[in-house]
DNA sequence: ATAGGGTTAG
């Protein structure tokens, strides 16, 4: 800026600032600002706002805020720019505070403001506040704006109100790829994977042109369904469509393949990535964790630290600890926890990380030490912690500690029926039938019906779903006969004894066995034995944790029929072959 | 001038 620049006017400043915004030049903006001060030029609202936008773009939020606070007057664009700056950087509550300031100042928000502020509500989990803003929008002329609409439906979806989200989506005067992706991902994020997939297919038929965000959301749903064939089709399609291969999409592919049981494909994508984020590492680590491959988890974690390009986050640490536990390398896990707790990574450990240590100690049979650890830890133990300890007590038949954990669990989560089952088994093992009876009464009174158990299996490009004692499948007769046949055969050949203590209904023994044979994973297994060719392994998915009896049943089937079985339950993969399971019977 | 949807974990 030379001498003749000293009497610069609005237009000159404006041109200069536009140039700076385009080039994202912070220094340029600062020079313009200094020049204005030097020449005592008082910039109008418009130019001040341009400068704020530039600072926000360069991520110097505090400088932008200072300019904003110094403004003698503001218009809706200045407010909105500042609000969206906070929102983009994740300072949602700051953004919401400013929105309140805007309303107080008597400025009328516009469609840009509403779109931004709804995103902030979702980010800050302030759904009730979002609903109030929705009421403002209804009174405003912006209800039919597509940006406002997609932001609003996303807010409802993230609040778990999918019906409201769907109705906002349907009321949109027009649809574009963003609003379509928002509703698909809404279903996927809520675990309504089947609905997400169906909606995707419908919108696709209607001509939706997907982009990489749409595919990432779709892949979340396919991971949940473990729909391997479909997932692979999406992968090929994405490759063929020659979109730039975004990291987010590769991350979803890693997750999809590992949740479909194909770690080889997942690892191939991971290895070939030119750039990785922490999510890429977490996704592949989680894959090995769920498959019980503790060594691979630790190797990868070391590789990550050696490479030193991507910093681990708290999810990484959690996954690594959980990987050591599921992978049966308790000592290494405990060592790593000490390292983490001493702050090498500068990440605060949460109660979940301490929960992993309880798992590690419990799995190693150090149940008393686990109890002591819980007493010493800097958190108030919650249901997950006591549940983990109770699981260890069941596996190692430690009735004394089990009573303590069980008592605390019945207090903290009286509605969880699974806890009663384990506790009853423990008391039954020492013949304390009085206590068993009391617990059953308590359970009848307090426990609620959990999510119904279901299992599914991919065959002939279709997912076949089974519920407990299901009679809806077209081949049900065949399936029931096959379950009986399997049961008789493993009884004879391998001494299968149904674990009747897992059934808590008050019915006779014959009925109990019937209940056990009706479990959804046994139905899916029988269906797989009928329909899938002998050479192929059977892959079953289950929405809850597999029960002890079904686990045992599958092991014996694998032994007697010489068949490889993969079961993905809520917590991990069980790779079952020759009568043994990769989980080491601890899950 | 200012705006919406996305990947891992529990």
XYZ file of C-alpha atoms (C1' of nucleotides) in Angstrom:
597
model
C 0.000 0.000 0.000
C 1.753 3.116 -1.217
C 1.288 6.812 -0.507
C -1.466 7.397 -3.020
C -3.331 4.610 -1.215
C -3.757 6.891 1.762
C -7.067 8.240 0.563
C -8.574 4.897 -0.265
C -12.312 4.709 -0.418
C -14.945 2.074 0.137
C -14.562 0.547 -3.302
C -10.779 0.141 -3.004
C -11.047 -1.460 0.407
C -13.789 -3.717 -0.812
C -11.741 -4.917 -3.790
C -8.729 -5.527 -1.579
C -10.742 -7.456 0.999
C -12.440 -9.593 -1.622
C -9.032 -10.511 -2.921
C -7.886 -11.457 0.602
C -11.008 -13.561 1.238
C -10.487 -15.411 -2.029
C -6.870 -16.132 -1.214
C -7.549 -16.716 2.465
C -4.809 -14.204 3.235
C -4.791 -13.313 6.912
C -1.800 -10.984 6.558
C -3.478 -9.106 3.729
C -6.533 -8.547 5.895
C -4.433 -7.350 8.810
C -2.668 -4.872 6.523
C -6.000 -3.518 5.309
C -7.140 -3.181 8.900
C -3.939 -1.347 9.899
C -4.324 1.005 6.972
C -7.872 1.886 7.976
C -6.726 2.744 11.476
C -3.757 4.779 10.239
C -5.857 6.849 7.872
C -8.653 7.131 10.436
C -11.069 5.616 7.960
C -14.245 4.487 9.698
C -15.389 1.386 7.811
C -19.128 0.825 7.331
C -20.889 -2.320 8.559
C -20.375 -3.982 5.209
C -16.580 -3.743 5.242
C -16.316 -4.687 8.902
C -18.340 -7.782 8.153
C -16.077 -8.686 5.245
C -13.113 -8.456 7.570
C -14.850 -10.670 10.156
C -15.603 -13.228 7.459
C -11.947 -13.220 6.456
C -10.756 -13.711 10.025
C -13.235 -16.541 10.540
C -12.082 -18.169 7.351
C -8.511 -17.996 8.663
C -9.708 -19.486 11.965
C -8.689 -16.584 14.176
C -11.959 -16.558 16.054
C -10.891 -14.196 18.809
C -9.804 -11.482 16.402
C -13.081 -11.839 14.547
C -14.979 -11.593 17.815
C -13.088 -8.451 18.847
C -14.038 -6.768 15.585
C -17.600 -7.914 16.031
C -17.808 -6.534 19.580
C -16.367 -3.198 18.475
C -18.963 -2.670 15.751
C -21.099 0.420 16.392
C -23.990 -1.243 14.605
C -24.606 -4.702 13.183
C -26.915 -6.176 10.607
C -28.221 -9.713 10.202
C -25.276 -10.687 7.997
C -22.713 -9.658 10.633
C -24.560 -11.667 13.273
C -24.971 -14.684 11.035
C -21.355 -14.703 9.896
C -20.161 -14.645 13.501
C -22.630 -17.343 14.588
C -21.627 -19.648 11.745
C -17.942 -19.059 12.533
C -18.458 -20.388 16.041
C -20.634 -23.210 14.799
C -18.118 -24.413 12.227
C -15.383 -24.502 14.858
C -17.538 -26.493 17.217
C -18.249 -23.693 19.712
C -21.949 -24.398 19.631
C -22.934 -22.786 22.888
C -21.101 -19.578 21.914
C -23.056 -19.653 18.665
C -26.338 -20.071 20.523
C -25.474 -17.228 22.915
C -24.929 -14.951 19.952
C -28.240 -16.017 18.456
C -29.935 -14.923 21.684
C -28.023 -11.648 21.374
C -29.313 -11.240 17.843
C -32.920 -11.735 18.929
C -32.472 -9.286 21.842
C -31.028 -6.667 19.514
C -34.266 -6.772 17.566
C -32.587 -7.960 14.372
C -34.720 -10.350 12.351
C -32.940 -13.646 11.579
C -32.980 -14.769 7.946
C -32.790 -18.207 6.279
C -28.991 -18.232 6.614
C -29.233 -17.584 10.343
C -31.807 -20.325 10.909
C -29.849 -22.909 8.918
C -26.732 -22.193 10.976
C -28.310 -21.979 14.380
C -30.170 -25.266 13.950
C -26.833 -26.958 13.278
C -25.502 -25.455 16.501
C -28.488 -26.809 18.439
C -27.800 -30.294 17.111
C -24.100 -29.935 17.927
C -24.844 -28.798 21.477
C -27.547 -31.470 21.972
C -30.003 -28.664 22.729
C -32.969 -30.275 21.078
C -35.643 -28.548 23.128
C -34.182 -25.186 22.164
C -34.149 -26.362 18.558
C -37.850 -27.095 18.792
C -38.460 -23.531 19.979
C -36.491 -22.206 17.027
C -38.596 -24.421 14.779
C -41.622 -22.528 16.128
C -39.945 -19.239 15.135
C -39.258 -20.618 11.664
C -42.863 -21.637 11.178
C -43.869 -18.022 11.829
C -41.168 -16.752 9.464
C -41.167 -16.940 5.655
C -38.212 -19.361 5.644
C -39.893 -22.633 6.497
C -39.718 -23.852 2.913
C -36.042 -23.022 2.426
C -34.135 -26.150 1.577
C -31.101 -25.273 3.722
C -33.288 -24.589 6.742
C -35.237 -27.762 6.035
C -32.268 -30.102 5.853
C -30.763 -28.579 8.970
C -34.085 -28.999 10.762
C -34.628 -32.602 9.753
C -31.082 -33.384 10.786
C -31.760 -31.843 14.190
C -34.834 -34.049 14.704
C -32.968 -37.119 13.509
C -30.094 -36.481 15.921
C -32.642 -36.015 18.704
C -33.916 -39.498 17.898
C -37.232 -38.180 16.565
C -37.163 -39.855 13.188
C -40.888 -39.439 12.536
C -40.597 -35.665 12.863
C -37.478 -35.718 10.684
C -39.281 -37.716 8.036
C -42.220 -35.338 8.069
C -39.932 -32.310 7.664
C -38.287 -34.137 4.757
C -41.616 -34.859 3.111
C -42.811 -31.299 3.515
C -39.833 -29.874 1.631
C -40.993 -28.212 -1.603
C -37.974 -29.650 -3.372
C -35.236 -32.151 -2.579
C -31.562 -32.098 -3.276
C -28.678 -34.385 -2.457
C -28.039 -32.760 0.916
C -31.564 -33.164 2.248
C -31.707 -36.737 0.925
C -28.386 -37.594 2.531
C -29.493 -35.995 5.786
C -32.554 -38.222 6.097
C -30.713 -41.399 5.045
C -27.946 -40.730 7.522
C -30.583 -39.933 10.147
C -31.947 -43.465 9.891
C -28.467 -44.954 9.770
C -27.208 -43.081 12.825
C -30.199 -44.201 14.857
C -29.424 -47.819 14.033
C -32.441 -48.121 11.724
C -30.189 -49.675 9.139
C -32.812 -51.497 7.153
C -34.933 -48.362 6.801
C -31.871 -46.393 5.741
C -31.098 -48.933 3.025
C -34.681 -49.048 1.778
C -34.905 -45.272 1.648
C -31.627 -45.093 -0.242
C -32.903 -47.553 -2.831
C -36.166 -45.656 -3.212
C -34.488 -42.259 -3.635
C -31.928 -43.781 -5.971
C -34.718 -45.187 -8.153
C -36.265 -41.733 -8.159
C -33.108 -40.283 -9.651
C -31.052 -39.114 -6.654
C -27.426 -38.554 -7.669
C -25.353 -39.618 -4.677
C -22.079 -38.088 -3.632
C -19.394 -39.369 -1.281
C -21.288 -38.251 1.824
C -24.350 -40.184 0.706
C -22.225 -43.287 0.198
C -20.545 -42.888 3.575
C -23.973 -42.778 5.238
C -25.189 -45.739 3.235
C -22.102 -47.707 4.241
C -22.895 -47.072 7.911
C -26.204 -48.818 7.355
C -24.573 -51.684 5.456
C -22.020 -52.141 8.253
C -24.861 -52.430 10.705
C -26.570 -55.034 8.557
C -23.277 -56.771 7.766
C -24.475 -56.827 4.180
C -21.191 -57.814 2.612
C -22.341 -58.379 -0.969
C -24.208 -55.108 -1.087
C -21.275 -53.283 0.491
C -18.913 -54.647 -2.086
C -21.234 -53.464 -4.843
C -21.176 -49.971 -3.387
C -17.384 -50.126 -3.278
C -17.123 -51.095 -6.969
C -19.691 -48.515 -7.900
C -17.747 -45.768 -6.118
C -14.540 -46.834 -7.826
C -16.220 -46.806 -11.215
C -17.889 -43.450 -10.715
C -14.391 -41.975 -10.480
C -15.177 -39.584 -7.696
C -12.146 -38.339 -5.854
C -11.529 -40.906 -3.161
C -12.209 -39.063 0.036
C -10.809 -40.187 3.350
C -14.246 -40.265 4.943
C -15.445 -42.721 2.337
C -12.414 -44.954 2.786
C -12.965 -44.886 6.526
C -16.534 -46.100 6.048
C -15.318 -48.841 3.723
C -12.792 -50.025 6.314
C -15.563 -50.150 8.875
C -17.992 -51.862 6.518
C -15.559 -54.610 5.526
C -14.437 -55.309 9.063
C -17.999 -55.418 10.346
C -18.835 -57.824 7.531
C -16.058 -60.062 8.810
C -13.618 -59.376 5.986
C -10.537 -57.938 7.665
C -8.369 -58.614 4.622
C -10.293 -56.147 2.476
C -10.442 -53.645 5.312
C -6.705 -53.814 5.831
C -6.009 -53.498 2.123
C -7.900 -50.219 1.986
C -6.168 -48.994 5.120
C -2.712 -49.883 3.818
C -3.295 -48.159 0.486
C -4.543 -44.872 1.927
C -2.271 -41.965 0.948
C -3.528 -39.972 3.968
C -5.185 -41.213 7.131
C -7.099 -39.563 9.934
C -7.531 -40.781 13.484
C -10.845 -42.270 12.382
C -9.050 -44.485 9.852
C -6.822 -45.859 12.609
C -9.693 -46.294 15.010
C -11.788 -48.102 12.425
C -9.123 -50.675 11.579
C -8.150 -51.097 15.248
C -11.794 -51.699 16.061
C -11.913 -54.325 13.327
C -9.111 -56.335 14.894
C -10.546 -55.783 18.367
C -13.915 -57.204 17.402
C -12.194 -60.195 15.864
C -10.180 -60.837 19.001
C -6.812 -60.284 17.329
C -4.980 -58.581 20.187
C -1.532 -58.819 18.636
C -2.618 -56.964 15.499
C -4.175 -54.261 17.695
C -0.971 -53.686 19.645
C 1.197 -53.836 16.505
C -0.947 -51.242 14.760
C -0.998 -49.020 17.835
C 2.802 -49.101 17.963
C 2.953 -48.370 14.257
C 0.692 -45.391 14.784
C 2.941 -44.017 17.522
C 6.092 -44.611 15.488
C 4.682 -42.936 12.388
C 3.712 -40.018 14.602
C 1.588 -38.413 11.892
C -1.801 -38.854 13.501
C -2.310 -38.398 17.234
C -4.318 -41.066 19.045
C -7.514 -39.826 20.678
C -9.527 -41.195 23.565
C -11.384 -43.585 21.246
C -8.046 -45.004 20.085
C -6.972 -45.719 23.654
C -10.325 -47.266 24.476
C -10.169 -49.510 21.429
C -6.614 -50.600 22.188
C -7.477 -51.521 25.783
C -10.598 -53.313 24.674
C -8.567 -55.069 21.976
C -6.121 -56.402 24.567
C -8.983 -57.661 26.657
C -10.892 -59.336 23.824
C -7.622 -60.580 22.390
C -6.627 -62.350 25.588
C -3.429 -60.348 26.199
C -4.401 -58.944 29.592
C -0.889 -58.149 30.811
C -0.018 -56.025 27.824
C -3.320 -54.204 28.198
C -2.596 -53.435 31.850
C 0.878 -52.161 30.982
C -0.534 -49.941 28.260
C -3.117 -48.571 30.678
C -0.371 -47.539 33.092
C 1.426 -45.825 30.250
C -1.750 -44.019 29.234
C -2.654 -43.052 32.791
C 0.784 -41.501 33.225
C -0.170 -39.121 30.497
C 2.253 -39.857 27.667
C -0.439 -39.035 25.182
C -1.939 -36.115 27.049
C -5.415 -37.594 26.751
C -7.755 -37.651 29.727
C -8.965 -41.136 30.497
C -12.672 -41.503 31.164
C -14.670 -44.044 33.107
C -14.871 -46.236 29.974
C -11.104 -46.665 29.993
C -11.246 -47.706 33.639
C -14.020 -50.099 32.658
C -11.612 -51.759 30.240
C -9.180 -52.344 33.093
C -11.930 -54.038 35.077
C -12.442 -56.229 32.008
C -8.723 -56.949 31.731
C -8.372 -57.905 35.390
C -11.602 -59.870 35.329
C -10.672 -61.818 32.239
C -7.315 -62.673 33.806
C -9.208 -64.094 36.786
C -8.090 -61.336 39.162
C -11.592 -60.656 40.357
C -10.657 -59.368 43.834
C -8.115 -56.984 42.362
C -10.751 -55.750 39.944
C -13.050 -54.989 42.865
C -10.275 -53.104 44.638
C -9.509 -51.230 41.417
C -13.135 -50.095 41.204
C -12.986 -48.831 44.792
C -9.798 -46.862 44.089
C -10.677 -45.357 40.728
C -11.464 -41.642 40.458
C -15.002 -42.212 39.159
C -18.280 -43.253 40.698
C -18.822 -46.781 39.292
C -21.795 -47.096 36.946
C -23.799 -50.035 35.665
C -21.302 -50.873 32.926
C -18.488 -51.221 35.486
C -20.458 -53.499 37.800
C -21.748 -55.445 34.803
C -18.213 -56.078 33.651
C -17.220 -57.295 37.117
C -20.287 -59.534 37.315
C -19.373 -61.047 33.953
C -15.926 -61.878 35.307
C -17.478 -63.436 38.394
C -19.627 -65.661 36.227
C -16.701 -66.790 34.121
C -14.549 -67.550 37.163
C -17.390 -68.652 39.438
C -16.573 -66.120 42.143
C -19.816 -66.032 44.087
C -18.585 -63.746 46.887
C -17.604 -60.818 44.638
C -20.493 -61.617 42.308
C -22.951 -60.930 45.132
C -21.445 -57.467 45.641
C -21.482 -56.587 41.948
C -24.968 -58.034 41.512
C -26.387 -56.089 44.441
C -25.040 -52.825 43.045
C -26.360 -53.659 39.585
C -29.843 -54.417 40.779
C -29.733 -50.948 42.373
C -28.256 -49.021 39.434
C -30.074 -50.704 36.571
C -32.999 -52.700 37.963
C -34.632 -52.854 34.528
C -31.829 -54.871 32.911
C -32.982 -58.479 32.917
C -29.619 -59.865 31.781
C -28.102 -59.012 35.150
C -30.662 -61.127 36.987
C -29.909 -64.102 34.787
C -26.205 -64.052 35.596
C -26.829 -63.453 39.278
C -29.378 -66.269 39.439
C -26.877 -68.609 37.802
C -24.287 -67.703 40.423
C -26.644 -68.333 43.347
C -27.886 -71.525 41.723
C -24.299 -72.757 41.447
C -24.010 -72.734 45.234
C -27.500 -74.118 45.686
C -28.930 -70.969 47.212
C -32.455 -71.457 45.871
C -34.049 -68.991 48.278
C -32.008 -66.180 46.798
C -32.758 -67.400 43.263
C -36.478 -67.282 43.979
C -36.248 -63.761 45.445
C -34.311 -62.533 42.430
C -36.845 -64.006 40.026
C -39.677 -62.236 41.821
C -37.719 -59.001 41.777
C -37.045 -59.414 38.086
C -40.693 -60.012 37.265
C -41.518 -56.826 39.104
C -38.788 -54.518 37.794
C -37.229 -55.760 34.579
C -38.628 -54.616 31.268
C -38.691 -56.607 28.069
C -35.456 -55.799 26.358
C -35.106 -55.363 22.643
C -36.360 -58.596 21.064
C -33.503 -60.837 19.995
C -33.078 -61.334 16.288
C -30.518 -62.932 14.027
C -30.041 -62.634 10.300
C -28.039 -64.192 7.550
C -27.275 -63.122 3.988
C -28.315 -65.657 1.346
C -29.241 -65.194 -2.295
C -28.736 -61.409 -2.130
C -31.334 -61.181 0.626
C -31.112 -60.790 4.382
C -33.109 -63.528 6.098
C -34.139 -62.442 9.576
C -35.238 -64.722 12.416
C -36.789 -63.857 15.767
C -37.026 -66.128 18.796
C -39.465 -68.985 18.116
C -40.161 -67.257 14.805
C -42.871 -68.698 12.605
C -42.824 -66.112 9.853
C -40.045 -67.347 7.583
C -41.314 -69.094 4.417
C -39.131 -72.115 5.163
C -39.976 -72.271 8.880
C -40.996 -75.950 8.920
C -37.735 -77.005 7.371
C -35.790 -74.725 9.711
C -37.452 -76.076 12.851
C -36.865 -79.649 11.755
C -33.226 -78.851 11.079
C -32.732 -77.299 14.544
C -34.081 -80.495 16.112
C -31.851 -82.602 13.939
C -28.771 -80.558 14.839
C -29.628 -80.759 18.514
C -30.107 -84.561 18.484
C -26.906 -85.054 16.544
C -24.698 -82.923 18.803
C -26.244 -84.544 21.866
C -25.250 -87.974 20.603
C -21.943 -87.154 19.030
C -20.576 -84.509 21.366
C -22.590 -84.682 24.555
C -24.490 -81.397 24.188
C -26.438 -80.583 27.329
C -28.890 -77.671 26.989
C -28.113 -74.977 29.566
C -31.570 -74.778 31.111
C -30.467 -72.317 33.792
C -30.400 -69.589 31.112
C -34.172 -69.777 30.831
C -35.889 -67.798 33.527
C -39.508 -68.530 32.741
C -41.252 -70.751 35.277
C -41.873 -73.703 32.990
C -40.941 -77.371 33.085
C -37.677 -78.673 31.717
C -39.074 -79.843 28.422
C -40.529 -76.408 27.782
C -37.237 -74.796 28.705
C -35.431 -76.858 26.125
C -38.001 -75.802 23.551
C -37.405 -72.158 24.419
C -33.666 -72.640 23.990
C -34.078 -74.362 20.617
C -36.188 -71.435 19.455
C -33.404 -68.870 19.964
C -32.998 -66.791 16.834
C -29.320 -67.600 16.321
C -30.079 -71.336 16.283
C -32.776 -70.760 13.674
C -30.389 -68.728 11.542
C -27.710 -71.390 11.953
C -30.115 -74.129 10.886
C -31.215 -72.051 7.907
C -27.595 -71.569 6.920
C -26.900 -75.310 7.228
C -29.793 -76.004 4.873
C -29.170 -73.341 2.279
C -25.492 -72.426 2.127
C -23.240 -74.805 0.238
C -21.099 -77.064 2.399
C -17.774 -75.575 1.480
C -18.642 -72.064 2.623
C -18.553 -70.848 6.210
C -21.809 -69.717 7.778
C -22.013 -66.046 8.763
C -24.669 -65.037 11.252
C -25.447 -61.634 12.742
C -27.232 -61.078 16.027
C -28.494 -57.808 17.523
C -27.825 -58.803 21.169
C -25.044 -60.695 22.872
C -25.071 -64.375 22.096
C -26.274 -66.526 24.996
C -24.128 -69.200 26.634
C -26.249 -72.037 25.331
C -26.231 -70.887 21.721
C -22.495 -70.282 21.889
C -21.947 -73.807 23.134
C -24.369 -75.206 20.567
C -22.550 -73.496 17.696
C -19.191 -74.773 18.898
C -20.452 -78.343 18.942
C -22.097 -78.002 15.534
C -18.806 -76.729 14.124
C -17.068 -79.775 15.562
C -19.550 -82.455 14.578
C -20.373 -81.101 11.113
C -16.848 -79.792 10.438
C -18.250 -76.412 9.498
C -16.782 -72.965 10.051
C -19.196 -70.559 11.711
C -18.892 -66.781 12.155
C -21.290 -65.100 14.523
C -21.209 -61.343 14.894
C -23.046 -60.412 18.053
C -23.518 -57.026 19.689
C -20.055 -56.948 21.176
C -17.746 -58.886 18.836
C -17.112 -61.613 16.268
C -17.064 -65.260 17.261
C -15.020 -67.304 14.817
C -16.019 -70.851 15.604
C -14.230 -73.874 14.175
C -13.497 -77.434 15.380
C -15.393 -76.889 18.601
C -13.437 -73.767 19.630
C -14.236 -70.080 19.522
C -11.875 -67.160 18.922
C -13.356 -65.377 21.933
C -11.930 -68.002 24.273
C -15.424 -68.341 25.785
C -15.228 -64.917 27.346
C -17.366 -62.157 25.863
C -21.333 -10.620 2.215
C -23.866 -14.767 5.859
C -26.343 -21.195 5.202
C -27.713 -27.387 5.241
C -25.955 -33.524 5.049
C -20.492 -37.237 6.417
C -16.486 -41.766 8.680
C -14.590 -44.755 14.238
C -16.115 -45.560 19.764
C -19.788 -46.197 24.102
